[in-house]
CSV table of C-alpha atoms in Angstrom, one decimal:
chain,number,residue,atom,x,y,z
A,1,MET,CA,6.6,-1.2,57.0
A,2,SER,CA,6.6,-1.1,53.2
A,3,THR,CA,6.2,2.0,51.3
A,4,PRO,CA,5.5,1.4,48.0
A,5,GLY,CA,5.7,4.8,45.8
A,6,ILE,CA,5.5,7.5,47.9
A,7,LYS,CA,5.8,10.9,46.2
A,8,LEU,CA,6.4,13.8,47.5
A,9,TYR,CA,5.1,17.2,45.3
A,10,GLY,CA,7.1,20.2,46.0
A,11,VAL,CA,10.1,22.3,45.2
A,12,THR,CA,13.9,22.8,46.9
A,13,LEU,CA,13.4,25.7,48.1
A,14,SER,CA,10.1,25.9,49.8
A,15,GLY,CA,10.4,25.4,53.6
A,16,HIS,CA,7.0,23.9,53.6
A,17,CYS,CA,8.1,20.9,51.6
A,18,HIS,CA,11.5,21.0,53.4
A,19,ARG,CA,9.8,20.0,56.4
A,20,VAL,CA,8.0,17.4,54.7
A,21,ALA,CA,11.1,16.3,53.1
A,22,LEU,CA,13.3,16.0,56.6
A,23,PHE,CA,10.3,14.3,57.9
A,24,LEU,CA,10.8,11.3,55.3
A,25,ASN,CA,14.5,11.4,55.6
A,26,LEU,CA,15.0,11.6,59.3
A,27,LEU,CA,11.9,8.2,59.5
A,28,ASN,CA,14.5,7.0,56.7
A,29,ILE,CA,11.1,6.1,54.1
A,30,PRO,CA,11.7,6.2,50.5
A,31,PHE,CA,10.4,8.6,48.3
A,32,GLU,CA,10.3,10.4,44.8
A,33,ALA,CA,10.3,13.9,44.6
A,34,VAL,CA,9.0,15.2,42.1
A,35,ASN,CA,9.8,19.0,41.1
A,36,ALA,CA,6.2,21.1,41.2
A,37,ASP,CA,7.4,24.1,40.1
A,38,ALA,CA,4.6,26.7,38.4
A,39,ALA,CA,4.7,25.3,35.0
A,40,LEU,CA,3.0,22.1,36.6
A,41,ARG,CA,1.3,23.4,39.4
A,42,ALA,CA,-1.2,25.0,37.0
A,43,SER,CA,-1.6,21.7,35.1
A,44,ALA,CA,-5.2,20.1,35.0
A,45,ASP,CA,-3.2,17.3,36.5
A,46,PHE,CA,-2.1,18.5,39.4
A,47,ARG,CA,-4.8,20.3,40.0
A,48,GLN,CA,-6.8,16.8,40.6
A,49,LEU,CA,-3.9,16.5,42.8
A,50,ASN,CA,-4.4,19.7,44.8
A,51,PRO,CA,-7.6,21.9,43.8
A,52,LEU,CA,-6.0,24.9,45.2
A,53,GLY,CA,-2.6,24.4,43.8
A,54,GLN,CA,-0.2,24.3,46.2
A,55,ILE,CA,2.5,22.3,47.7
A,56,PRO,CA,3.5,20.1,49.1
A,57,VAL,CA,1.0,17.4,48.2
A,58,LEU,CA,2.1,13.8,49.7
A,59,CYS,CA,0.8,10.8,47.5
A,60,ASP,CA,0.9,7.4,49.4
A,61,GLY,CA,-0.3,4.6,46.9
A,62,ASP,CA,-4.3,5.8,46.6
A,63,LEU,CA,-3.8,9.0,49.9
A,64,VAL,CA,-3.5,12.2,48.4
A,65,LEU,CA,-2.9,14.5,51.2
A,66,SER,CA,-1.9,18.1,50.8
A,67,ASP,CA,-0.8,21.0,53.9
A,68,SER,CA,2.2,20.3,55.3
A,69,ASN,CA,1.3,20.1,58.7
A,70,ALA,CA,-0.6,17.7,57.9
A,71,ILE,CA,1.4,15.7,56.4
A,72,LEU,CA,3.5,15.6,59.0
A,73,VAL,CA,0.7,14.8,61.4
A,74,TYR,CA,0.0,11.8,59.2
A,75,LEU,CA,3.2,10.2,59.0
A,76,ALA,CA,3.9,10.9,62.1
A,77,LYS,CA,0.6,8.5,62.5
A,78,ARG,CA,1.1,6.4,60.2
A,79,TYR,CA,5.0,5.7,60.3
A,80,ALA,CA,5.7,6.3,63.4
A,81,ALA,CA,3.0,5.4,65.3
A,82,GLY,CA,3.9,5.0,69.2
A,83,SER,CA,7.0,7.6,68.8
A,84,LEU,CA,7.8,10.8,70.5
A,85,TRP,CA,7.7,12.7,67.2
A,86,LEU,CA,3.6,13.2,68.2
A,87,PRO,CA,2.7,13.1,71.9
A,88,GLU,CA,0.2,10.7,72.6
A,89,ASP,CA,-0.3,12.5,76.4
A,90,ALA,CA,-3.3,16.0,76.3
A,91,ILE,CA,-0.4,18.2,77.2
A,92,GLY,CA,2.2,17.0,74.9
A,93,ALA,CA,-0.2,17.0,71.4
A,94,ALA,CA,-1.5,20.7,72.6
A,95,GLN,CA,2.0,22.0,72.6
A,96,VAL,CA,2.6,20.3,69.3
A,97,GLN,CA,-0.5,21.1,67.7
A,98,ARG,CA,0.8,25.3,69.1
A,99,TRP,CA,3.2,25.1,67.3
A,100,LEU,CA,2.0,24.1,64.1
A,101,SER,CA,-0.1,27.1,64.5
A,102,ILE,CA,1.9,28.8,64.9
A,103,ALA,CA,4.4,27.9,62.0
A,104,ALA,CA,1.0,28.5,59.7
A,105,GLY,CA,1.0,31.8,61.4
A,106,GLU,CA,3.7,33.7,62.9
A,107,LEU,CA,6.8,32.1,60.7
A,108,ARG,CA,4.4,32.2,57.7
A,109,TYR,CA,3.6,35.9,57.8
A,110,GLY,CA,7.5,36.4,59.4
A,111,PRO,CA,10.9,34.6,58.3
A,112,ALA,CA,8.9,33.1,55.6
A,113,ASN,CA,7.0,36.1,53.9
A,114,ALA,CA,10.4,38.5,54.2
A,115,ARG,CA,12.5,35.9,52.3
A,116,ILE,CA,10.2,35.8,49.7
A,117,TYR,CA,9.4,39.0,49.4
A,118,ARG,CA,14.1,39.9,49.3
A,119,LEU,CA,14.6,36.7,47.2
A,120,TRP,CA,12.2,36.8,44.8
A,121,LYS,CA,10.2,39.9,44.9
A,122,MET,CA,7.2,38.1,45.7
A,123,GLY,CA,4.1,38.6,47.8
A,124,LYS,CA,1.4,41.1,48.6
A,125,ASP,CA,2.5,41.5,52.2
A,126,ASP,CA,4.3,44.6,53.6
A,127,PRO,CA,8.0,43.1,54.2
A,128,VAL,CA,8.5,45.8,56.7
A,129,ARG,CA,5.4,44.0,59.0
A,130,ALA,CA,6.5,40.8,57.9
A,131,ALA,CA,10.8,41.7,58.9
A,132,GLU,CA,8.7,43.0,62.6
A,133,ILE,CA,6.8,39.7,62.8
A,134,GLY,CA,9.5,38.2,62.2
A,135,HIS,CA,11.5,39.8,64.9
A,136,ASP,CA,8.8,39.6,67.3
A,137,LEU,CA,8.4,35.9,66.8
A,138,LEU,CA,12.2,35.3,67.4
A,139,ALA,CA,12.4,37.0,70.6
A,140,PHE,CA,9.1,35.0,71.8
A,141,MET,CA,11.2,31.3,70.9
A,142,GLU,CA,14.6,33.1,72.4
A,143,GLN,CA,13.1,33.5,75.6
A,144,HIS,CA,11.0,29.8,75.4
A,145,LEU,CA,14.2,28.1,74.2
A,146,ALA,CA,16.2,29.4,77.2
A,147,THR,CA,15.1,26.5,79.4
A,148,ARG,CA,14.4,23.7,77.2
A,149,HIS,CA,16.1,22.0,74.3
A,150,TYR,CA,13.0,21.8,71.7
A,151,LEU,CA,9.7,23.6,71.5
A,152,ALA,CA,7.4,21.3,72.1
A,153,THR,CA,8.3,18.7,75.0
A,154,ASP,CA,11.8,17.7,76.2
A,155,HIS,CA,12.5,15.8,72.6
A,156,PRO,CA,12.3,16.4,69.2
A,157,SER,CA,8.7,16.4,67.5
A,158,ILE,CA,7.1,17.2,64.5
A,159,ALA,CA,6.7,21.3,66.2
A,160,ASP,CA,10.4,20.9,65.5
A,161,LEU,CA,10.7,20.3,62.1
A,162,ALA,CA,7.6,22.7,61.3
A,163,CYS,CA,9.8,25.6,62.7
A,164,HIS,CA,13.2,24.6,61.6
A,165,SER,CA,13.6,25.7,57.8
A,166,TYR,CA,12.1,28.9,57.7
A,167,VAL,CA,14.0,30.3,61.2
A,168,ALA,CA,17.3,28.7,59.6
A,169,HIS,CA,16.7,30.6,56.6
A,170,ALA,CA,15.1,33.8,58.2
A,171,PRO,CA,18.6,35.4,57.4
A,172,GLU,CA,17.6,34.6,54.1
A,173,GLY,CA,14.9,37.4,54.4
A,174,GLY,CA,17.0,39.6,56.0
A,175,ILE,CA,16.3,39.0,59.7
A,176,PRO,CA,19.8,38.0,61.4
A,177,LEU,CA,19.7,35.3,63.8
A,178,ASP,CA,23.2,36.9,66.1
A,179,GLN,CA,20.6,38.4,69.2
A,180,TYR,CA,19.3,34.7,69.0
A,181,PRO,CA,21.7,32.5,70.6
A,182,ALA,CA,19.2,29.7,72.5
A,183,VAL,CA,17.2,30.0,69.0
A,184,ARG,CA,20.7,29.3,67.1
A,185,ALA,CA,21.9,26.5,69.5
A,186,TRP,CA,17.6,25.4,69.1
A,187,LEU,CA,18.4,25.1,65.5
A,188,ALA,CA,22.1,23.4,66.1
A,189,ARG,CA,20.4,20.2,67.6
A,190,ILE,CA,17.5,19.8,65.5
A,191,GLU,CA,20.5,19.7,62.2
A,192,GLN,CA,22.8,17.2,64.5
A,193,LEU,CA,19.6,14.6,64.2
A,194,PRO,CA,20.4,11.2,62.5
A,195,GLY,CA,19.6,11.7,58.9
A,196,PHE,CA,19.2,15.8,58.7
A,197,VAL,CA,18.8,17.2,55.2
A,198,ALA,CA,19.2,20.9,54.9
A,199,MET,CA,17.5,23.2,52.7
A,200,PRO,CA,19.7,24.3,50.3
A,201,ARG,CA,20.9,28.2,51.2
A,202,SER,CA,20.1,30.9,48.4
A,203,ALA,CA,22.0,33.9,47.6
A,204,ILE,CA,21.1,36.9,48.7
A,205,PRO,CA,20.4,39.7,45.8
A,206,GLU,CA,23.0,42.7,45.8
A,207,ALA,CA,20.3,45.0,45.5
A,208,ALA,CA,18.5,43.7,48.6
């Protein structure tokens, strides 16, 4: 399928942006990555793309779409229709949606926030509470993955992509993965998918 001029506005160290770039790579869809640093996000031109000033933003022809999970759904429907990435059956679709909600909730306010604070001293939330949320989530995922290979179904789906980046980088937020072997095995399975591209690792400040 032709993909004339897909652009992805984001930054390389954002898990929200990485999940979209990862899916594009897994689908073997060429795209232009546009570095949307703070200065660009504050510009009038970018605010026309997303008035909230948030990344990622996907431009596909005349379509402008923000919110990483919404973009995953769009890409699955537009470029992988009928595939296993987004199930059509009621139960499979509901399970995927559940994990997309977890990615926007517990994952965002747990491992993602802990990482943001530890690496860049940013964020308004309590980093101790973020770590607590992160460990609660990982304990839940550990139990969930003890009897299955993937989060939502018996095959990789966009649910796994939505959750992978921030879980894989949880140690950068001071949340180690040592006690979660099933979670680590799940991460390894995702990282073995053809076309997988990892989000770059960040150096942890010595004073952290």
